[in-house]
PDB file of C-alpha atoms in Angstrom:
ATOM      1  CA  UNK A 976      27.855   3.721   0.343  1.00 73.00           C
ATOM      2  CA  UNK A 977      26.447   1.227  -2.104  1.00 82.00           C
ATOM      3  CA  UNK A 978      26.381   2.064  -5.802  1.00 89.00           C
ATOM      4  CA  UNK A 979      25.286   0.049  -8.909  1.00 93.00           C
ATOM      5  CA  UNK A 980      26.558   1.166 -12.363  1.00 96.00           C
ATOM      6  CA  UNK A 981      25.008   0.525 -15.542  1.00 97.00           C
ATOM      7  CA  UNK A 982      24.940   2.280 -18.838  1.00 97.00           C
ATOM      8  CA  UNK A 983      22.110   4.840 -18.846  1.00 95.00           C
ATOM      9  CA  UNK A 984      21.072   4.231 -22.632  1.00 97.00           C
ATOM     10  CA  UNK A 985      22.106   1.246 -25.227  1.00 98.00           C
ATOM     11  CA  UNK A 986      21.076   1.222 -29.202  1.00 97.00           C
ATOM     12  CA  UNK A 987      21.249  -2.204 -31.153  1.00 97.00           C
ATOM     13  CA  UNK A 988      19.132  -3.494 -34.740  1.00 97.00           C
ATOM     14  CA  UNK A 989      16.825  -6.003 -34.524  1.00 97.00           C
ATOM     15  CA  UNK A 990      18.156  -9.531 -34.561  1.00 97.00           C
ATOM     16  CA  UNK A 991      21.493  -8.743 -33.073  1.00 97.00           C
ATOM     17  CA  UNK A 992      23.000  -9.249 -29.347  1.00 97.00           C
ATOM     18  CA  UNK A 993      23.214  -6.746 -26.811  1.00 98.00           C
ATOM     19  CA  UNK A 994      24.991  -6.797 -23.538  1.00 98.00           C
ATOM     20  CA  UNK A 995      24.204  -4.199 -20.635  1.00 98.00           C
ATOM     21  CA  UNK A 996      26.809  -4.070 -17.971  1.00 98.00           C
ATOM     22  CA  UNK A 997      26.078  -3.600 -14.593  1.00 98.00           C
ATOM     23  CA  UNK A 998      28.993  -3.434 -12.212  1.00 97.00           C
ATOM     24  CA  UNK A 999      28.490  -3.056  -8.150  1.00 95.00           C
ATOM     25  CA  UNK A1000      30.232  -1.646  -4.720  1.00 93.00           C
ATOM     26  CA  UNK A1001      28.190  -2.915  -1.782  1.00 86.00           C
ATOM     27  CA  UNK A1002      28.803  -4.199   1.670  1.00 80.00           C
ATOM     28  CA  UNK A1003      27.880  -7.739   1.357  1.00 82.00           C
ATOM     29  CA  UNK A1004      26.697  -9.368  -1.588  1.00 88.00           C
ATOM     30  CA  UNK A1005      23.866 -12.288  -2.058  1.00 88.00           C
ATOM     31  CA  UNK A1006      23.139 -12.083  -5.769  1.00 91.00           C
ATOM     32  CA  UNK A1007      22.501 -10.302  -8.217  1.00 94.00           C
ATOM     33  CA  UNK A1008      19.036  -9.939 -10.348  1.00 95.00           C
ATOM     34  CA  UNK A1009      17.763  -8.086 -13.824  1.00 97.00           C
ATOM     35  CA  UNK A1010      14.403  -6.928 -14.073  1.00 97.00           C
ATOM     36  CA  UNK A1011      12.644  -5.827 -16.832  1.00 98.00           C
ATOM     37  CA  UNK A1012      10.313  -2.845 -17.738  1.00 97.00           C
ATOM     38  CA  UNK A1013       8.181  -1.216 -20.190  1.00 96.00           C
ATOM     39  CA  UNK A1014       7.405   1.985 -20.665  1.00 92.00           C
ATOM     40  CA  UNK A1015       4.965   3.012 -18.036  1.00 89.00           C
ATOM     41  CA  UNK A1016       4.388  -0.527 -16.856  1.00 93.00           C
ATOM     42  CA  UNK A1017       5.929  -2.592 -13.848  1.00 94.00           C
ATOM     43  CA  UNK A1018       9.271  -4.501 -13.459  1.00 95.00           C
ATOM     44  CA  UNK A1019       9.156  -8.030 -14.466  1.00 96.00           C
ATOM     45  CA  UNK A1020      11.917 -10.241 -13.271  1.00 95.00           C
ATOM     46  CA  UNK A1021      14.154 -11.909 -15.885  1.00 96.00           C
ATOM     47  CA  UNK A1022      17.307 -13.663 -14.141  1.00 94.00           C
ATOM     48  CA  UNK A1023      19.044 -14.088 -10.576  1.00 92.00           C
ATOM     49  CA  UNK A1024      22.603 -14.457 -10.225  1.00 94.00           C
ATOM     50  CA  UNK A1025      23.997 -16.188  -7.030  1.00 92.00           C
ATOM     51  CA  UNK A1026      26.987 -17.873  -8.157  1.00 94.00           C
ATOM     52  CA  UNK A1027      29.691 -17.105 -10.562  1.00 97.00           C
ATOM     53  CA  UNK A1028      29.135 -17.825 -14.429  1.00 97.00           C
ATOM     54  CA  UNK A1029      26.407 -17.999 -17.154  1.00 97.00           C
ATOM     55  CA  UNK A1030      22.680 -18.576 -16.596  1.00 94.00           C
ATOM     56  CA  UNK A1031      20.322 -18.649 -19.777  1.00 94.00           C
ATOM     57  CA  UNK A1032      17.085 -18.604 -20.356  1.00 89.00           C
ATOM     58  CA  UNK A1033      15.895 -18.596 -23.528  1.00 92.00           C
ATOM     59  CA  UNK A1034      16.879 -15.386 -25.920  1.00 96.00           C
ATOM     60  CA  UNK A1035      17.870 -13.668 -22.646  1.00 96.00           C
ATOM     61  CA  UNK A1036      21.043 -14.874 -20.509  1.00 97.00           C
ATOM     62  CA  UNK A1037      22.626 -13.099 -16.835  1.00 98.00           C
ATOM     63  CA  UNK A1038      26.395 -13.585 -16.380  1.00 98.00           C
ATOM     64  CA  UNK A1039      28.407 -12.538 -12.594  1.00 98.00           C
ATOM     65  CA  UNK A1040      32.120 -12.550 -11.562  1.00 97.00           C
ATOM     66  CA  UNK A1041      31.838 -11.880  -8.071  1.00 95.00           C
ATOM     67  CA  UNK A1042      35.339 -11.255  -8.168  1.00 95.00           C
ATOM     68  CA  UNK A1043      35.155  -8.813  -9.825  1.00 96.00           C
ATOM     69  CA  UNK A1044      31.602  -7.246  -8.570  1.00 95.00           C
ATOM     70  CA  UNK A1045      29.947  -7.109 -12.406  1.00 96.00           C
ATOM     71  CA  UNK A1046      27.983  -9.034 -14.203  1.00 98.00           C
ATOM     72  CA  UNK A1047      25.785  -8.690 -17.425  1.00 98.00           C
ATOM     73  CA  UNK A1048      22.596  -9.426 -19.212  1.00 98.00           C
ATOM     74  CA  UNK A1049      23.020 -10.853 -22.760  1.00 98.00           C
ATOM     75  CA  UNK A1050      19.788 -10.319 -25.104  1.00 98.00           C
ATOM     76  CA  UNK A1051      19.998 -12.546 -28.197  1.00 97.00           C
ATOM     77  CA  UNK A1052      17.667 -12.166 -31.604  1.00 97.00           C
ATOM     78  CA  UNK A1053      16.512  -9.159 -30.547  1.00 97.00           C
ATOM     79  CA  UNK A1054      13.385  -8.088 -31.263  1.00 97.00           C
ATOM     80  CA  UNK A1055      10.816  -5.029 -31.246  1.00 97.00           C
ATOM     81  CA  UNK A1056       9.174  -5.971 -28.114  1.00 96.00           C
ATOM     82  CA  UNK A1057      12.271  -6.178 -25.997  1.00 97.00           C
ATOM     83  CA  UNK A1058      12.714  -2.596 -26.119  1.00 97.00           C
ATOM     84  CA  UNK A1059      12.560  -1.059 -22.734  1.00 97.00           C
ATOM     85  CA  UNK A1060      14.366  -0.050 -19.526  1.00 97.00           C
ATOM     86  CA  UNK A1061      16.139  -3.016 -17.399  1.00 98.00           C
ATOM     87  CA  UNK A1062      17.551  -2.879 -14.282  1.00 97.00           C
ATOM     88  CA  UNK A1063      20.214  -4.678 -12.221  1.00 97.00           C
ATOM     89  CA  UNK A1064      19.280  -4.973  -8.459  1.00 94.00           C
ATOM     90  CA  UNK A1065      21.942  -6.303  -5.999  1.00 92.00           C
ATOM     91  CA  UNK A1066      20.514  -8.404  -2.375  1.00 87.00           C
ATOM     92  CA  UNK A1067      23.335  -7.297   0.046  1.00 81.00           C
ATOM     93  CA  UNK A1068      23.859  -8.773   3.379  1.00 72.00           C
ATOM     94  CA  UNK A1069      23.155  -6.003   5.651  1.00 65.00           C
ATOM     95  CA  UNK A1070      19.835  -4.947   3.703  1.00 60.00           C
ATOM     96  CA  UNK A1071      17.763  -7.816   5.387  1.00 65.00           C
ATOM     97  CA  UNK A1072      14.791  -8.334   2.629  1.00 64.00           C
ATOM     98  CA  UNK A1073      15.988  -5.458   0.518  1.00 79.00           C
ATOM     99  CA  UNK A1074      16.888  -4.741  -3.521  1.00 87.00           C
ATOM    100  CA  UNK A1075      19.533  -2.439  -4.207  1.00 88.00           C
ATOM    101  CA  UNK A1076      18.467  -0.924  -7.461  1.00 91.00           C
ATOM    102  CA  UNK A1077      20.526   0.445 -10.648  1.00 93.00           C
ATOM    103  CA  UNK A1078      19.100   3.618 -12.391  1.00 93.00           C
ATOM    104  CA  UNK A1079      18.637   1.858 -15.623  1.00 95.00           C
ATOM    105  CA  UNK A1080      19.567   0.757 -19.126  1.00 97.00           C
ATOM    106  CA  UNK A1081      17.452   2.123 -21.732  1.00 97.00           C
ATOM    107  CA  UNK A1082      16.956  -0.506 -24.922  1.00 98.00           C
ATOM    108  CA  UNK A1083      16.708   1.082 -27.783  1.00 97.00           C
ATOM    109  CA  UNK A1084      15.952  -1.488 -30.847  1.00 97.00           C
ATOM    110  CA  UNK A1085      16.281  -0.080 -34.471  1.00 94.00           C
ATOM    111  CA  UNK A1086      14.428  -1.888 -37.036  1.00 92.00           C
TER     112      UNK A1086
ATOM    113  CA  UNK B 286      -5.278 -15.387 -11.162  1.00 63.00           C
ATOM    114  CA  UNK B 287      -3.054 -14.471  -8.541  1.00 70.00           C
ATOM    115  CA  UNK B 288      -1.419 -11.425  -8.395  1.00 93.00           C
ATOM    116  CA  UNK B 289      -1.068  -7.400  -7.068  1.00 95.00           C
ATOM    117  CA  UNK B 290      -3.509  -5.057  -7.636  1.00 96.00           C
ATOM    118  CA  UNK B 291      -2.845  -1.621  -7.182  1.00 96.00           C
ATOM    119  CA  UNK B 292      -5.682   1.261  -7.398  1.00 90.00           C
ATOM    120  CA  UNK B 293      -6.010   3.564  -8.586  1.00 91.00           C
ATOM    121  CA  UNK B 294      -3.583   3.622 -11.778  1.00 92.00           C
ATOM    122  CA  UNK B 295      -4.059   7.588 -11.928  1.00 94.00           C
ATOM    123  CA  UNK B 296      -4.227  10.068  -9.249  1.00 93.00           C
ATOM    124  CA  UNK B 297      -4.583  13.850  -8.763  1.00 93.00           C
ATOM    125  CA  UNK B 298      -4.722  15.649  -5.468  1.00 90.00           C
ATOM    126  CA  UNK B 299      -4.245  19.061  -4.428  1.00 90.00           C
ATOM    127  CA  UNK B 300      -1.239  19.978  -2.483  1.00 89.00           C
ATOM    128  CA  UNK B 301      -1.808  19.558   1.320  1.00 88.00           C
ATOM    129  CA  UNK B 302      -3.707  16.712   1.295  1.00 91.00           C
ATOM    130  CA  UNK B 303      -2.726  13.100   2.319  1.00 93.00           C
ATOM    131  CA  UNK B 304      -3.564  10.376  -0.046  1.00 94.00           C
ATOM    132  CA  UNK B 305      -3.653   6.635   0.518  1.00 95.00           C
ATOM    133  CA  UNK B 306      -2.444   4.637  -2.279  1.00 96.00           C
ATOM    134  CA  UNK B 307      -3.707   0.830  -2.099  1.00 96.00           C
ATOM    135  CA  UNK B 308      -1.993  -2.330  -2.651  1.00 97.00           C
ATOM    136  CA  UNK B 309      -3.623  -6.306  -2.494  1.00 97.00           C
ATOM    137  CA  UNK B 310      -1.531  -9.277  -3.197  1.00 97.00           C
ATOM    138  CA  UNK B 311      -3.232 -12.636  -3.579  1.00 96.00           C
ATOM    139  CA  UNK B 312      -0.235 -14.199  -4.147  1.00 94.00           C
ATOM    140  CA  UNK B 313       0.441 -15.545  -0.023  1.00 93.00           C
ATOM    141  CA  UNK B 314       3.216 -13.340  -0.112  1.00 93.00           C
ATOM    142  CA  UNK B 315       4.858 -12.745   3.318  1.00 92.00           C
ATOM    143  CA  UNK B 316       6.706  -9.820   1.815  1.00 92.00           C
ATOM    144  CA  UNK B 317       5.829  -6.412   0.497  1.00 95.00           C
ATOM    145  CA  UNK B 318       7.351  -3.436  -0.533  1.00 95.00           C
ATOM    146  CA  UNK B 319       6.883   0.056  -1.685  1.00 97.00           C
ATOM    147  CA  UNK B 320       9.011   1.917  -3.797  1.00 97.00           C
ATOM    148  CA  UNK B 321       8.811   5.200  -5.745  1.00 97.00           C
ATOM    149  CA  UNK B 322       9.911   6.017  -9.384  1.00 95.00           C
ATOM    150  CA  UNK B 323      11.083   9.238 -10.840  1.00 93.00           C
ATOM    151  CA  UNK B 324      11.543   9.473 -14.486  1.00 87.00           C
ATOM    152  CA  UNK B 325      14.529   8.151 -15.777  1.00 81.00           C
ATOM    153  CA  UNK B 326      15.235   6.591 -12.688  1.00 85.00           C
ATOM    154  CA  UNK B 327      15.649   3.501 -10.661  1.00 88.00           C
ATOM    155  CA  UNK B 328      13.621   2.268  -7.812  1.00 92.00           C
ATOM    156  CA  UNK B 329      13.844   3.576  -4.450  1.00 93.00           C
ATOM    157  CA  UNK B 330      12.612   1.555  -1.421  1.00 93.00           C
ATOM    158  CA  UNK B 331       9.974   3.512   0.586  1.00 96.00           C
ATOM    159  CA  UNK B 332       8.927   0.855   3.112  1.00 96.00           C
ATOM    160  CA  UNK B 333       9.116  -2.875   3.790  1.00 94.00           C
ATOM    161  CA  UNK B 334       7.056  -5.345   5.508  1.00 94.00           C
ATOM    162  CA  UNK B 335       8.106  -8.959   6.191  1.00 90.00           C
ATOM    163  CA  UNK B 336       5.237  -9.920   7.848  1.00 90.00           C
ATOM    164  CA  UNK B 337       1.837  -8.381   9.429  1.00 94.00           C
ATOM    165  CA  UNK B 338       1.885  -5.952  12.063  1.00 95.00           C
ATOM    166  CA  UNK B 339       5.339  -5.120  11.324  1.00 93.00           C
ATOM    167  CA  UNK B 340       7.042  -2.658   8.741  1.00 94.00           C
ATOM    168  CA  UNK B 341      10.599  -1.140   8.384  1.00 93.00           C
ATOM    169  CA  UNK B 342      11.445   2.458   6.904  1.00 94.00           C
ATOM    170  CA  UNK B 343      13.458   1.941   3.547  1.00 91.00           C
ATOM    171  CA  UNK B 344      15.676   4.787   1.790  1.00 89.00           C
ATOM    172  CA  UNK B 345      13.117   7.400   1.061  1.00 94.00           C
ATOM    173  CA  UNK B 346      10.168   7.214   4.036  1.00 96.00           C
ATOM    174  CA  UNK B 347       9.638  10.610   4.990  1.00 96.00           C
ATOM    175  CA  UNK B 348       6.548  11.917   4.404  1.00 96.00           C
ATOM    176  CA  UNK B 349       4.777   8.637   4.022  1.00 97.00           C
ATOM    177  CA  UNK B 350       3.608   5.950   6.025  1.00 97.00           C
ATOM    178  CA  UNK B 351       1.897   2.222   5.834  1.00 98.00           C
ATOM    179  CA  UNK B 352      -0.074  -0.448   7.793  1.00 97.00           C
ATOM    180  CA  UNK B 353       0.237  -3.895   7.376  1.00 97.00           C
ATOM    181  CA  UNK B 354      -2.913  -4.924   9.311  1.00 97.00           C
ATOM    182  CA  UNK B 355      -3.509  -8.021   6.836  1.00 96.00           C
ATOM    183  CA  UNK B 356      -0.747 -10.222   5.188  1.00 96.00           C
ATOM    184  CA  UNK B 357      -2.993  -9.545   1.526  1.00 97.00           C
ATOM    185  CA  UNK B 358      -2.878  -5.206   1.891  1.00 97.00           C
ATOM    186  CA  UNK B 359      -0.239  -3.003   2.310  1.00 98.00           C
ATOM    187  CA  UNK B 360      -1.711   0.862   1.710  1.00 98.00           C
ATOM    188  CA  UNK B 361       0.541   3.395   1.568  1.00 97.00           C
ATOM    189  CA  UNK B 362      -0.734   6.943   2.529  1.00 97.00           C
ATOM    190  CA  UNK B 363       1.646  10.235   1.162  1.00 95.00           C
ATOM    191  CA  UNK B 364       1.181  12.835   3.613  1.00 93.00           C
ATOM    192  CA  UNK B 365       1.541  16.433   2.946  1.00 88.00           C
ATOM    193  CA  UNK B 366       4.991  16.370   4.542  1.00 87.00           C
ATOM    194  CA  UNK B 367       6.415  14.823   1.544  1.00 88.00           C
ATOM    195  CA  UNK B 368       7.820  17.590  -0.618  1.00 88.00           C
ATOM    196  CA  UNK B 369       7.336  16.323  -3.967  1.00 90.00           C
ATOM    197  CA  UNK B 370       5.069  13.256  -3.900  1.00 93.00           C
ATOM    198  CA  UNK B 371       4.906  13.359  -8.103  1.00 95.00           C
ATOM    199  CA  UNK B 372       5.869  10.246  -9.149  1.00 96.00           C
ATOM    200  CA  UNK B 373       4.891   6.688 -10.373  1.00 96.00           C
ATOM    201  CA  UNK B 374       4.432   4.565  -7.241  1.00 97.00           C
ATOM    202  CA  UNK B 375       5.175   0.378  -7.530  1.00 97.00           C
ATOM    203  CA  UNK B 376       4.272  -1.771  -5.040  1.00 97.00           C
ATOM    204  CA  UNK B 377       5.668  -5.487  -4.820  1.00 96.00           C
ATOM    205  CA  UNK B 378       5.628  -8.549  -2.985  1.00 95.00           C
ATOM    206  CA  UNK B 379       7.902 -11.669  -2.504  1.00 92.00           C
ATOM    207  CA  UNK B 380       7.257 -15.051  -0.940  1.00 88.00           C
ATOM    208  CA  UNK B 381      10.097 -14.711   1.587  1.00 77.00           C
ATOM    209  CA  UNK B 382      12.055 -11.891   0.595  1.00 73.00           C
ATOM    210  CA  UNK B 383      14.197 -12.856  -0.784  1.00 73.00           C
ATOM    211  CA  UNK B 384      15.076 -13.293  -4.790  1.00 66.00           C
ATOM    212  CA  UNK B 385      12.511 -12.549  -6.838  1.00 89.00           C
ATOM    213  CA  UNK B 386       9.565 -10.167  -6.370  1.00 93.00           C
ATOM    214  CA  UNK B 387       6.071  -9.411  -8.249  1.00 94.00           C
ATOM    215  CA  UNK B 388       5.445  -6.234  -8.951  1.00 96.00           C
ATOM    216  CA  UNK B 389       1.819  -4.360  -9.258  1.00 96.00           C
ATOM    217  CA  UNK B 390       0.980  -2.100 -12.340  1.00 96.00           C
ATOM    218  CA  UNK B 391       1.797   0.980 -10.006  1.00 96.00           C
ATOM    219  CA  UNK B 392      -0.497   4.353  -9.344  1.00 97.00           C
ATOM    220  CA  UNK B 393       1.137   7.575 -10.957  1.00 96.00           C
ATOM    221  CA  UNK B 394       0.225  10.232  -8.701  1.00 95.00           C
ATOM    222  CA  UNK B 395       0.447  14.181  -9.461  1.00 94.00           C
ATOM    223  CA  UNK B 396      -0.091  16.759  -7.212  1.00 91.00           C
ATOM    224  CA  UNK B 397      -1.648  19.868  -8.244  1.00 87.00           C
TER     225      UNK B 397
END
């Protein structure tokens, strides 16, 4: 089957870094993507992932060893506002137009 | 502004009856999607259309069903076969399917 693991809930202070895992086992692999989402609100999309190594953008940066089928999302000067749930969503080969979807990291931000 | 409109963002039925939940993209998206959300959880894929008059069944389908008569709508109805329609229901769109995709502000439904 296909599985995506990520940790269910993470705590960090405001200001800090936070990193939220997500590792993957799926038949075919075309990138990998974080989404972000508020409580009660919609995914927004934050980063894709096709090729091995370090995107950033901004405060928020999306790392992937395809070698080793994980990756992570790196959240810098945290703040209040980027508490919420975010997800890692894998595009595998045999899923033609389809996400593959992770349960879930919830961001807890102390003050 | 372009974007996804869902309506309506709350929705009660009684058990037994079907209920059509609506979703219009403005964006010239050729793809749309419909997924369901428990809580706590991830996204599961419901159905998929890549372009009009055609749809695919994703992880979850039974019990509902779609149209996509016009590339801008993409209504889902939940029929009263579905066991436990309570949930938060997000529909989405991409330009090709792939990457990236835009996501509406979703219709919670509960069944009573």
């Amino acid at each position: 089957g296909q599985s995506l693991e990520q940790p269910s809930e993470v705590t960090a202070v405001e200001g800090a870094i936070v990193q939220i895992n997500c590792t993957y086992q799926t038949s075919g692999f075309y990138g990998l993507s974080w989404y972000q989402q508020h409580d009660g609100g919609a995914p927004t999309f934050l980063s894709y992932n096709a090729l091995d190594g370090l995107e950033e953008t901004g405060r928020f940066s999306s790392f992937l060893s395809r070698s080793d089928s994980y990756g992570y999302l790196l959240l810098q000067e945290l703040q209040m506002k980027d508490s919420a749930s975010y997800f890692c969503a894998v595009r595998v080969a045999d899923s033609n137009y389809q996400l593959i979807w992770g349960a879930g990291t919830k961001l807890i931000i102390k003050p | 502004d372009g974007g996804i409109t869902q309506s309506p963002k709350y929705l009660f039925r009684k058990e037994g009856q079907n209920v059509t939940l609506s979703c219009e993209q403005n964006l010239n998206h050729d793809a749309m999607y419909w997924y369901r959300q428990d809580p706590g959880q991830g996204l599961r894929l419901i159905y998929y259309s890549q372009i009009v008059n055609d749809f695919q069944k994703g992880d979850i389908a039974e019990g509902y069903s779609v149209s996509r008569e016009k590339k801008e709508s993409f209504p889902l109805t939940v029929t009263s076969a579905q066991k436990n329609p309570t949930a938060f229901y997000l529909c989405a769109s991409s330009p090709d399917g792939y990457n990236e995709q835009f996501f509406g502000p979703g219709t919670r439904l509960t069944v009573l």
